[in-house]
Amino acid sequence: MSAQTPQANPAQPNRSRPDRKPAGFLSFTLHAHLPWVVNHGTWPHGIEWLHEAAAETYLPLLRVLGNLERDGIALNCSLNLSPILLEQLAHPVFKTDFPRYLDRKILSAREDEAYFTSMGELHYAELARFWQKYFSDALTDFQSLDCDIIKGFRHFNDAGLIEIITCCATHGYMPLLGTDESVRAQVRTAVTAHERHIGKHPRGIWAPECGYRPAGFWNYPVTQQDGSPIAPGFNRIGVEQAISESNIDFFFVDTHLIEESARTPSPYELLHSEGAGAVVRPRDEPMTYNDYRRLYQPYYVDGSHTPDAVQHPVTVFPRDPSTGTQVWSGNFGYPGDSNYLDFHKKRWPGGHRYWSVTGPGIDMADKQPYNPARAAERTQAHASHFVHLVWEAINAAMSDAVPPILSSPFDAELFGHWWFEGPQWLEAVARTLHDYPIGIQLTSGSQYLDKFPRAGFIKMHEGSWGAEGTNHVWMNPETSWTYAQIYPAELYLRDLCTAATWKPDGHANQPTAERLIKQLCRELLLLESSDWQFLITTGAARDYAELRFETHMDQFNELKSIWQHLEANHSITSEQEERLAAIELRDSIFPDIDPDFWATGSRQRRAPDSPHTHAAVPHNPTLPTADPPQPNGSSAQQASTDLASPSPDPDSSDDPAHDPLPRYNHNPSA
């Protein structure tokens, strides 16, 4: 299905790029993440997912960034490389096996060419040569990077052409984690890994699934088998507090969390006013004074009012829904254009794709041959259309004193893997904005926050970008059994780390004790990966997800048993030593993992001399707003908005054996 006909470009390109003050900003956020698959299967589920993503998404993105750098253009996106993805891209197993994967793809394309030539199918033979070059170029690029894809992204980050941000260590879904220590450990471990791989402290974080939970009383949502509570309910910290404590400035939430939330007074009005202890909070005010820009400005999160939290509030960027649909949807958006490469139809055994989308509801047998040149032309047209949509969305606010920002977050693997032409489209958007003087520039989260104020404080309820905007994708009758096992494991590990008997002065066989406790931490992190529940709920790779969860649960329990043997006997058996070594080798993530992160009450206190003090709120400030109230003191009424997300693409239910990457549905609500 072809997307809407794009609008015409402005009359003349502005290739000279005279200095001009932007009237608005577009900010792409690309969320690159895969669960831990190294040493856990190959095909159809396992490390082949990582190989496909590297060949079809990560290396093409690096080529786009290189093309733009050559021409003096910055994509300026916020790129999240999740910590567990970084661990895999740096792993020797991946670095050794990936070139072999590319060699297999090249060989299979040559075999396809010979077959098509023998059958007189000359167009398909030409496409086979296209795939030979595509994967040969990938191999050349990989080798030129010394087999280090992270090195490539780090270059563009250091050059200021992108901003690499972080994510929770293993993509743990923070609203459902069972202890504050587990939430903090996911973030703190992530920061440590990010600094080790990227060389800088991250200023932004991708909260997995755009999941948010405010502070407040919380009960465990599942029970033990006999129906009794797993543990008593307790007061939780908010997601924003764990983020702030780790010296991170901003994260992202879905549209409805902003649409359904209320703007609140600055905490400073309450803390520093006369008789603060007796102040009654005024009734919540409307979220914005000008409805036309409520989704196009950042906000401070109104969370905990402890002195530390108030001193360093965290900023949130809302997701724009209209532009998102154009890129996510295979039915209504650009990926459904008839000229683009069809994702589903592949020629086996090589798995190469030779057919175009052709049209909506077209039977697989009727798919037409793919034409790369024609598809490339469509990326230019769709880039122009997208820029026009951005302009339409923020135009009303482009005359404001504080320019609006439109945030467009996407799974990075959408570009190249699911939508093959996606990287070309990203490059075309960057070039269009660079060449035509329409007043919109690309920016990253930090670049915007360093120049412009937040719109004030906002108080959000719990939610995500998943189906129904709730926790349902990750907590439902099909997945609740996983949390019934995760929660006791979290509580056990917290007690164990709090006791600190693994430290040098706490155990006679300290080296073994330390190895055990660190591997228990790793297995818990892997258990907490939200990918398992997602794959179970969507059915994309349910058997694999269940197997993986059970594997890490079994290994956690086995390590727990070895620990108990060590405590009772001050040593472990040779068989236990072999098992410990095997588990360490299999799940060798986060070599600098710190069990102290899981100790009761463990937290990081944000240093007052943080390198990001320019982003912190000064003591007792007068907070500027992007849209001050009208002179008469009235404020716009919050509009009622249809928050229903687009329907999931029915094509997303394809056979997972033919879709080895656990891609997120191109509709983020699915």
XYZ file of C-alpha atoms in Angstrom:
670
model
C 0.000 0.000 0.000
C 1.550 3.271 -1.050
C 1.829 5.950 1.592
C 0.213 9.342 1.198
C 1.571 11.347 -1.725
C 4.359 13.567 -0.361
C 4.202 17.319 -0.455
C 6.467 19.142 -2.864
C 9.816 20.340 -1.604
C 10.382 24.048 -1.028
C 11.334 25.851 -4.199
C 15.082 26.163 -3.856
C 17.607 24.217 -1.808
C 19.692 26.100 0.705
C 23.027 24.392 0.120
C 25.065 27.351 1.311
C 23.641 26.916 4.818
C 23.751 30.550 5.939
C 23.506 30.993 9.684
C 19.877 31.053 10.617
C 18.109 30.717 13.918
C 15.955 27.567 13.972
C 12.300 28.090 14.749
C 11.727 24.430 15.638
C 13.521 21.150 16.140
C 13.134 17.515 15.153
C 14.772 14.943 17.392
C 15.093 11.304 16.316
C 15.715 8.732 19.027
C 16.793 5.290 17.835
C 16.526 2.498 20.385
C 19.010 -0.255 19.465
C 18.528 -3.348 21.588
C 18.554 -7.128 21.420
C 18.307 -9.572 24.321
C 21.348 -11.630 25.278
C 21.600 -14.281 22.541
C 25.332 -15.027 22.429
C 25.887 -18.667 23.455
C 22.120 -19.264 23.462
C 21.186 -20.782 20.105
C 21.808 -19.881 16.489
C 18.868 -20.255 14.082
C 15.960 -19.635 13.883
C 16.363 -18.018 17.305
C 19.675 -16.965 18.782
C 22.796 -15.261 17.542
C 21.404 -15.033 13.991
C 19.200 -12.228 15.358
C 22.337 -10.292 16.239
C 23.963 -11.048 12.876
C 20.907 -9.816 10.988
C 20.675 -6.637 13.039
C 24.386 -5.924 12.598
C 24.316 -6.476 8.830
C 20.968 -4.842 8.089
C 20.709 -2.077 10.712
C 23.898 -1.166 12.595
C 26.370 -1.158 9.702
C 23.918 0.625 7.343
C 23.362 3.288 10.026
C 27.123 3.772 10.248
C 27.251 4.205 6.457
C 24.519 6.845 6.642
C 26.374 8.689 9.389
C 29.566 8.520 7.354
C 27.854 9.892 4.240
C 26.392 12.762 6.222
C 29.681 13.516 7.986
C 31.447 13.671 4.619
C 29.004 16.374 3.515
C 29.049 18.354 6.745
C 25.628 17.222 7.962
C 24.785 15.887 11.422
C 21.905 13.510 12.068
C 22.020 14.652 15.696
C 19.881 11.730 16.817
C 19.841 10.299 20.312
C 21.010 6.728 19.736
C 20.472 4.242 22.518
C 22.855 1.305 22.386
C 21.488 -0.846 25.182
C 24.146 -2.142 27.585
C 23.352 -5.777 26.819
C 23.670 -5.019 23.091
C 27.052 -3.383 23.726
C 28.172 -6.485 25.604
C 27.237 -8.622 22.603
C 28.794 -6.404 19.937
C 32.041 -6.493 21.931
C 31.907 -10.248 22.553
C 34.608 -12.375 20.862
C 32.012 -14.958 19.804
C 30.145 -12.333 17.781
C 33.302 -10.811 16.350
C 34.458 -14.253 15.190
C 31.136 -15.589 13.930
C 29.770 -12.488 12.188
C 32.225 -12.612 9.236
C 31.304 -16.270 8.739
C 27.646 -15.288 8.634
C 28.410 -12.653 5.982
C 30.420 -15.166 3.972
C 27.430 -17.519 4.025
C 25.138 -14.749 2.795
C 27.553 -13.883 -0.022
C 27.881 -17.518 -1.048
C 24.131 -18.080 -1.052
C 23.649 -14.968 -3.216
C 26.153 -16.361 -5.723
C 24.277 -19.641 -5.786
C 21.029 -17.727 -6.344
C 22.624 -15.834 -9.223
C 23.722 -19.051 -10.903
C 20.246 -20.535 -10.514
C 18.397 -17.460 -11.817
C 20.803 -17.131 -14.744
C 20.244 -20.756 -15.694
C 16.483 -20.156 -15.643
C 16.723 -16.992 -17.736
C 15.476 -14.869 -14.826
C 17.898 -12.027 -15.511
C 16.271 -9.446 -13.216
C 16.453 -11.837 -10.269
C 20.045 -12.647 -11.190
C 20.823 -8.933 -11.022
C 19.188 -8.764 -7.601
C 21.349 -11.680 -6.474
C 24.397 -9.614 -7.463
C 22.873 -6.742 -5.474
C 22.866 -8.967 -2.383
C 26.421 -10.114 -3.065
C 27.579 -6.514 -3.029
C 25.417 -5.630 -0.029
C 26.916 -8.305 2.209
C 30.409 -7.892 0.745
C 30.234 -4.208 1.659
C 29.106 -5.188 5.144
C 32.117 -7.468 5.502
C 34.463 -4.744 4.257
C 32.951 -2.202 6.648
C 33.203 -4.598 9.582
C 36.841 -5.351 8.866
C 37.663 -1.656 8.413
C 36.306 -1.113 11.934
C 38.658 -3.823 13.241
C 35.530 -5.899 13.877
C 34.363 -3.285 16.362
C 30.951 -1.818 15.509
C 30.926 0.096 18.793
C 34.088 1.880 17.637
C 32.177 3.225 14.648
C 29.332 4.652 16.716
C 31.779 6.001 19.302
C 33.490 8.018 16.548
C 30.277 9.831 15.614
C 29.423 10.352 19.284
C 32.834 11.884 19.977
C 32.492 14.075 16.887
C 29.182 15.457 18.178
C 27.201 14.114 15.215
C 25.010 11.844 17.352
C 24.407 11.439 21.080
C 24.690 7.912 22.421
C 22.423 7.367 25.402
C 21.907 4.303 27.560
C 19.126 1.947 28.637
C 18.542 -0.384 31.578
C 21.282 -3.009 31.754
C 19.251 -5.901 30.347
C 16.140 -3.956 29.337
C 14.388 -4.651 32.616
C 10.887 -3.174 32.647
C 11.164 -0.801 35.603
C 7.468 -0.441 36.535
C 7.288 -4.180 37.338
C 10.653 -4.847 38.967
C 10.142 -5.997 42.537
C 12.634 -3.977 44.595
C 14.005 -0.459 44.461
C 17.460 -1.991 44.530
C 16.724 -3.942 41.355
C 15.548 -0.781 39.584
C 18.628 1.123 40.688
C 20.945 -1.762 39.807
C 19.547 -1.913 36.267
C 20.351 1.784 35.822
C 23.678 1.854 37.673
C 24.990 -1.244 35.899
C 23.946 0.361 32.623
C 25.904 3.528 33.352
C 29.020 1.543 34.263
C 28.816 -0.491 31.049
C 28.142 2.619 28.962
C 31.195 4.378 30.327
C 33.340 1.305 29.675
C 32.203 0.929 26.056
C 31.519 4.537 25.016
C 34.008 6.372 27.223
C 31.544 8.984 28.453
C 28.798 9.258 31.015
C 25.341 9.116 29.365
C 23.095 12.118 29.760
C 19.964 10.352 28.544
C 18.362 6.955 29.031
C 15.802 4.929 27.144
C 13.400 3.661 29.801
C 12.557 0.190 28.436
C 9.183 0.174 26.676
C 8.889 3.860 27.665
C 7.754 2.414 30.986
C 7.168 4.811 33.856
C 5.950 4.387 37.434
C 5.676 7.244 39.937
C 6.628 6.942 43.584
C 4.034 5.512 45.918
C 2.756 2.451 47.725
C 3.102 -0.756 45.724
C 1.915 -4.337 46.204
C 3.399 -7.310 44.407
C 1.028 -8.025 41.497
C 1.411 -11.823 41.786
C 1.296 -14.211 44.732
C 2.978 -17.398 45.810
C 1.487 -20.716 44.699
C -0.606 -20.961 47.863
C -2.045 -17.497 47.242
C -0.099 -15.776 49.996
C 1.760 -12.524 49.270
C 5.326 -12.818 48.044
C 6.232 -9.985 50.425
C 4.432 -7.060 52.058
C 3.692 -3.988 50.008
C 5.920 -0.969 50.479
C 6.547 2.568 49.307
C 8.494 2.589 46.030
C 10.723 5.228 44.533
C 9.665 6.625 41.181
C 11.487 5.716 38.006
C 12.694 9.307 37.736
C 14.508 9.060 41.083
C 16.607 6.061 40.033
C 17.469 7.904 36.826
C 18.377 11.142 38.597
C 20.540 9.404 41.185
C 22.687 8.033 38.375
C 23.329 11.535 37.064
C 21.132 11.121 33.977
C 19.188 14.119 32.739
C 16.375 12.913 30.499
C 14.240 10.020 29.259
C 11.227 9.488 26.997
C 7.573 8.612 27.553
C 4.663 7.804 25.298
C 2.110 10.342 24.152
C -0.695 9.424 26.523
C 1.399 9.917 29.659
C 1.644 13.585 28.743
C -1.886 13.927 27.378
C -3.409 12.434 30.518
C -1.160 14.174 33.025
C -1.397 17.492 34.783
C 1.057 20.285 35.109
C 1.958 21.010 38.720
C 3.511 23.879 40.650
C 7.257 23.875 40.995
C 8.330 21.914 44.087
C 10.316 25.025 45.018
C 7.098 26.941 45.488
C 6.193 24.400 48.162
C 9.579 23.765 49.753
C 10.766 27.340 50.006
C 7.524 29.166 50.693
C 6.803 30.510 54.153
C 5.574 27.781 56.453
C 6.430 25.089 53.944
C 5.617 22.333 56.375
C 1.973 23.345 56.474
C 1.524 24.278 52.845
C -1.358 22.578 51.073
C -0.504 21.800 47.461
C -2.671 23.867 45.116
C -5.022 22.011 42.865
C -3.180 20.710 39.813
C -3.130 23.179 36.968
C -3.659 22.299 33.293
C -0.566 20.719 31.839
C 0.073 23.500 29.345
C -1.259 26.948 28.752
C -1.129 26.536 24.990
C -2.549 23.245 23.857
C -0.872 23.400 20.448
C 2.548 22.584 21.882
C 1.852 20.259 24.797
C 3.622 17.363 22.988
C 6.399 19.558 21.631
C 8.256 20.642 24.738
C 10.166 18.854 27.518
C 9.038 18.787 31.147
C 10.588 18.231 34.518
C 9.078 15.160 36.172
C 7.290 16.040 39.387
C 8.355 13.118 41.524
C 9.915 12.802 44.934
C 10.282 16.038 46.894
C 13.295 14.919 48.886
C 16.086 17.516 48.775
C 18.264 15.412 46.452
C 15.441 14.715 44.008
C 14.244 18.308 43.930
C 17.759 19.606 43.373
C 18.196 17.394 40.308
C 14.829 16.829 38.634
C 14.800 14.716 35.482
C 13.444 15.842 32.131
C 11.013 13.889 29.985
C 10.374 14.163 26.236
C 6.964 13.019 24.890
C 6.615 10.887 21.748
C 4.876 12.516 18.797
C 2.128 10.164 17.537
C 1.397 11.443 14.032
C 4.893 11.213 12.597
C 5.407 7.929 14.436
C 2.539 6.250 12.615
C 4.058 7.157 9.257
C 7.245 5.286 10.097
C 5.967 2.429 12.267
C 2.956 1.282 10.323
C 3.269 -1.303 7.576
C -0.348 -0.632 6.632
C -0.592 3.152 6.663
C 3.010 4.317 6.698
C 6.034 4.415 4.488
C 7.143 0.770 4.932
C 3.930 -0.314 3.200
C 4.798 1.453 -0.054
C 4.440 -0.965 -2.946
C 7.977 -0.268 -4.185
C 9.801 -1.186 -1.000
C 11.410 -4.552 -0.304
C 8.958 -7.085 1.083
C 10.023 -8.323 4.496
C 8.221 -11.645 4.556
C 8.925 -13.413 1.273
C 12.389 -14.977 1.176
C 14.159 -17.496 -0.985
C 15.613 -20.390 0.976
C 18.070 -21.684 1.937
C 19.918 -18.360 1.678
C 17.050 -16.238 2.983
C 17.537 -13.409 0.484
C 14.576 -11.266 -0.498
C 13.812 -10.600 -4.145
C 10.285 -9.193 -4.085
C 8.618 -5.863 -3.409
C 5.653 -5.179 -1.126
C 3.631 -4.862 -4.369
C 0.383 -3.876 -2.650
C -1.914 -4.407 0.350
C -3.151 -7.963 0.836
C -1.172 -9.289 -2.116
C -0.654 -13.052 -1.973
C 2.960 -14.150 -1.594
C 2.834 -15.843 -4.984
C 1.896 -12.553 -6.662
C 4.695 -10.407 -5.261
C 6.555 -8.514 -7.991
C 10.349 -8.242 -8.395
C 12.097 -5.643 -6.267
C 13.632 -2.593 -7.972
C 16.265 -0.961 -5.693
C 16.502 2.223 -7.786
C 12.748 2.792 -7.708
C 12.677 2.162 -3.961
C 15.485 4.680 -3.435
C 13.421 7.297 -5.267
C 10.535 6.686 -2.879
C 12.746 7.323 0.148
C 13.380 10.838 -1.155
C 9.669 11.473 -1.623
C 8.806 10.050 1.793
C 11.516 12.130 3.452
C 9.965 15.253 1.954
C 6.546 14.150 3.158
C 7.845 13.485 6.671
C 9.488 16.903 6.891
C 6.181 18.445 5.836
C 4.382 16.520 8.608
C 6.897 17.761 11.175
C 6.387 21.315 9.970
C 2.601 20.926 10.213
C 2.850 19.523 13.747
C 4.994 22.289 15.225
C 4.229 25.233 12.934
C 1.827 26.862 15.385
C 4.608 27.066 17.968
C 7.453 28.076 15.663
C 6.937 31.757 16.417
C 7.195 31.206 20.188
C 10.168 32.581 22.076
C 11.163 29.039 22.981
C 11.159 26.879 19.838
C 9.221 23.593 19.925
C 10.848 20.164 19.678
C 9.194 17.145 18.080
C 10.490 13.864 19.471
C 10.347 10.833 17.151
C 11.522 7.655 18.934
C 11.774 4.329 17.105
C 13.333 0.925 17.520
C 16.567 1.171 15.565
C 16.067 -2.297 14.079
C 13.040 -0.948 12.219
C 15.524 0.810 9.946
C 17.181 -1.689 7.639
C 15.903 -4.964 9.056
C 12.144 -4.525 8.982
C 12.088 -1.559 6.602
C 15.070 -2.203 4.346
C 15.139 1.328 2.927
C 14.829 2.932 6.373
C 18.484 4.026 6.678
C 18.305 5.693 3.248
C 15.151 7.460 4.398
C 16.869 8.759 7.544
C 19.693 10.144 5.423
C 17.181 11.767 3.062
C 15.381 13.458 5.978
C 18.679 14.865 7.266
C 19.598 16.157 3.813
C 16.175 17.693 3.240
C 16.312 19.617 6.509
C 19.871 20.675 5.744
C 19.132 21.872 2.208
C 15.820 23.697 2.601
C 15.361 26.770 4.847
C 12.072 25.914 6.555
C 13.322 26.766 10.054
C 13.554 23.203 11.421
C 16.811 21.636 12.540
C 17.766 18.215 13.839
C 18.871 18.075 17.452
C 19.602 15.599 20.215
C 18.039 15.676 23.646
C 21.044 17.209 25.370
C 21.605 19.808 22.663
C 18.073 21.080 23.116
C 18.185 21.064 26.927
C 21.465 22.967 26.948
C 19.823 25.868 25.083
C 16.171 26.003 26.093
C 14.082 25.776 29.291
C 11.648 23.062 30.247
C 7.958 23.868 30.225
C 7.644 23.390 33.966
C 6.797 20.337 36.085
C 4.444 17.535 35.131
C 3.006 14.750 37.265
C 2.553 11.491 35.340
C 0.735 8.270 36.123
C 2.059 4.770 35.465
C 2.184 3.605 31.869
C 4.157 2.542 28.802
C 4.081 2.614 25.018
C 2.719 -0.943 25.015
C -0.793 -2.083 24.189
C -3.410 -0.081 26.071
C -0.621 2.142 27.395
C -0.309 -0.088 30.471
C 1.867 -2.943 31.760
C -0.342 -5.520 30.036
C 2.195 -6.726 27.454
C 4.595 -7.725 30.238
C 2.166 -8.684 33.013
C -0.775 -10.809 31.873
C -2.085 -14.348 32.418
C 0.484 -15.694 29.929
C 3.487 -14.096 31.667
C 2.602 -13.696 35.345
C 4.387 -16.985 36.136
C 7.699 -15.365 35.202
C 7.278 -12.602 37.785
C 6.236 -15.134 40.417
C 9.799 -16.447 40.057
C 11.591 -13.144 39.486
C 10.364 -11.502 42.700
C 11.660 -14.150 45.154
C 14.983 -14.150 43.269
C 15.236 -10.359 43.641
C 14.502 -10.544 47.363
C 16.981 -13.391 47.891
C 19.766 -11.580 46.066
C 19.097 -8.363 47.973
C 19.462 -10.212 51.274
C 22.609 -11.954 50.085
C 24.253 -8.767 48.860
C 23.255 -6.926 52.018
C 24.907 -9.566 54.215
C 28.176 -8.922 52.324
C 29.648 -12.297 53.270
C 31.165 -12.482 49.799
C 33.616 -9.697 50.594
C 37.243 -10.369 51.604
C 36.571 -9.983 55.322
C 33.371 -12.004 55.218
C 34.259 -15.416 53.833
C 37.199 -17.788 54.053
C 36.919 -18.761 50.376
C 36.418 -15.196 49.186
C 37.439 -15.579 45.514
C 34.841 -18.293 44.931
C 32.242 -16.421 46.975
C 32.768 -13.303 44.893
C 32.492 -15.244 41.639
C 29.242 -16.823 42.808
C 27.610 -13.601 43.954
C 28.558 -11.769 40.761
C 27.165 -14.538 38.587
C 23.959 -14.549 40.616
C 23.674 -10.828 39.841
C 24.180 -11.515 36.134
C 21.551 -14.249 36.049
C 19.049 -12.031 37.845
C 19.635 -9.251 35.336
C 19.020 -11.714 32.502
C 15.862 -12.981 34.200
C 14.604 -9.394 34.389
C 14.877 -8.789 30.634
C 11.489 -7.591 29.396
C 12.116 -9.342 26.075
C 10.985 -12.703 27.443
C 7.519 -11.452 28.389
C 7.230 -9.505 25.130
C 8.035 -12.553 22.999
C 5.649 -14.724 25.014
C 2.785 -12.238 24.738
C 3.206 -11.551 21.022
C 3.960 -15.181 20.172
C 6.889 -14.065 17.990
C 9.242 -16.618 19.552
C 7.356 -17.899 22.564
C 9.083 -21.261 22.893
C 12.510 -19.665 22.759
C 11.553 -16.973 25.297
C 10.172 -19.527 27.746
C 13.246 -21.702 27.330
C 15.544 -18.751 27.914
C 13.701 -17.635 31.028
C 13.716 -21.149 32.454
C 17.407 -21.518 31.629
C 18.366 -18.411 33.587
C 16.037 -19.356 36.432
C 17.593 -22.825 36.616
C 21.083 -21.346 36.561
C 20.159 -18.848 39.281
C 18.843 -21.664 41.472
C 21.891 -23.814 40.751
C 24.222 -20.982 41.735
C 22.119 -20.432 44.844
C 22.574 -24.104 45.754
C 26.327 -23.866 45.213
C 26.432 -20.768 47.405
C 24.612 -22.581 50.205
C 27.068 -25.464 49.915
C 29.942 -22.994 50.140
C 28.485 -21.405 53.255
C 28.032 -24.788 54.933
C 31.367 -26.343 53.917
C 33.629 -23.346 53.185
C 34.406 -24.865 49.787
C 32.679 -26.261 46.720
C 33.094 -29.576 44.924
C 34.992 -30.025 41.672
C 31.687 -30.640 39.897
C 30.297 -27.395 41.288
C 33.447 -25.568 40.205
C 32.965 -26.884 36.671
C 29.337 -25.785 36.607
C 30.207 -22.328 37.936
C 32.870 -21.927 35.261
C 30.490 -23.111 32.530
C 27.753 -20.672 33.569
C 30.279 -17.832 33.809
C 31.503 -18.604 30.300
C 28.008 -18.824 28.863
C 26.697 -15.627 30.449
C 29.852 -13.538 30.646
C 28.184 -10.124 30.759
C 29.231 -7.020 32.688
C 32.696 -8.058 33.910
C 32.772 -5.120 36.338
C 29.400 -5.929 37.912
C 29.063 -4.675 41.498
C 26.958 -6.734 43.947
C 26.813 -3.749 46.287
C 24.237 -2.247 43.898
C 21.727 -4.828 45.181
C 22.339 -4.266 48.906
C 19.393 -2.920 50.895
C 19.079 0.819 50.490
C 22.004 1.019 48.080
C 21.837 4.119 45.952
C 24.080 6.556 44.169
C 24.040 10.130 45.363
C 24.325 12.599 42.559
C 27.406 14.703 43.133
C 26.795 18.449 43.541
C 29.684 19.155 41.170
C 28.125 16.995 38.461
C 29.468 17.615 34.952
C 25.865 18.351 34.016
C 25.317 21.178 36.466
C 24.241 23.360 33.565
C 21.213 21.091 33.250
C 20.359 21.141 36.957
C 17.861 23.525 38.508
C 19.548 26.244 40.592
C 18.589 26.613 44.229
C 15.201 28.288 44.630
C 14.894 29.187 40.925
C 12.268 31.029 38.989
C 11.494 28.412 36.392
C 10.891 29.774 32.888
C 8.086 28.274 30.868
C 7.726 27.881 27.142
C 4.188 29.208 27.141
C 3.369 31.655 29.977
C -0.253 32.164 31.076
C -2.386 34.775 29.422
C -2.452 38.228 31.064
C -5.893 37.583 32.539
C -4.539 34.508 34.295
C -6.773 32.103 32.424
C -5.418 28.901 30.987
C -6.413 26.684 28.135
C -8.582 23.741 28.980
C -6.898 20.388 28.457
C -8.303 18.964 25.246
C -9.799 15.532 25.056
C -7.709 13.399 22.731
C -8.268 9.998 21.223
C -5.293 8.076 22.545
C -5.968 4.829 20.765
C -2.877 3.641 18.957
C -3.064 2.406 15.377
C -4.100 -1.179 14.930
C -1.265 -3.699 14.834
C -0.139 -4.719 11.383
C -1.626 -8.141 10.659
C 1.587 -9.034 8.854
C 3.379 -8.998 12.203
C 2.071 -12.481 12.957
C 4.297 -14.086 10.367
C 6.078 -17.334 11.058
C 8.900 -16.477 13.503
C 11.110 -18.999 11.764
C 11.016 -16.647 8.790
C 11.642 -13.612 11.002
C 14.613 -14.539 13.188
C 15.015 -11.062 14.704
C 12.655 -10.526 17.667
C 11.531 -7.251 16.149
C 9.160 -5.035 17.952
C 5.926 -4.653 16.038
C 6.084 -1.606 13.821
C 3.158 -0.284 15.842
C 4.694 0.407 19.273
C 1.407 -0.254 21.030
C 1.414 -3.905 20.005
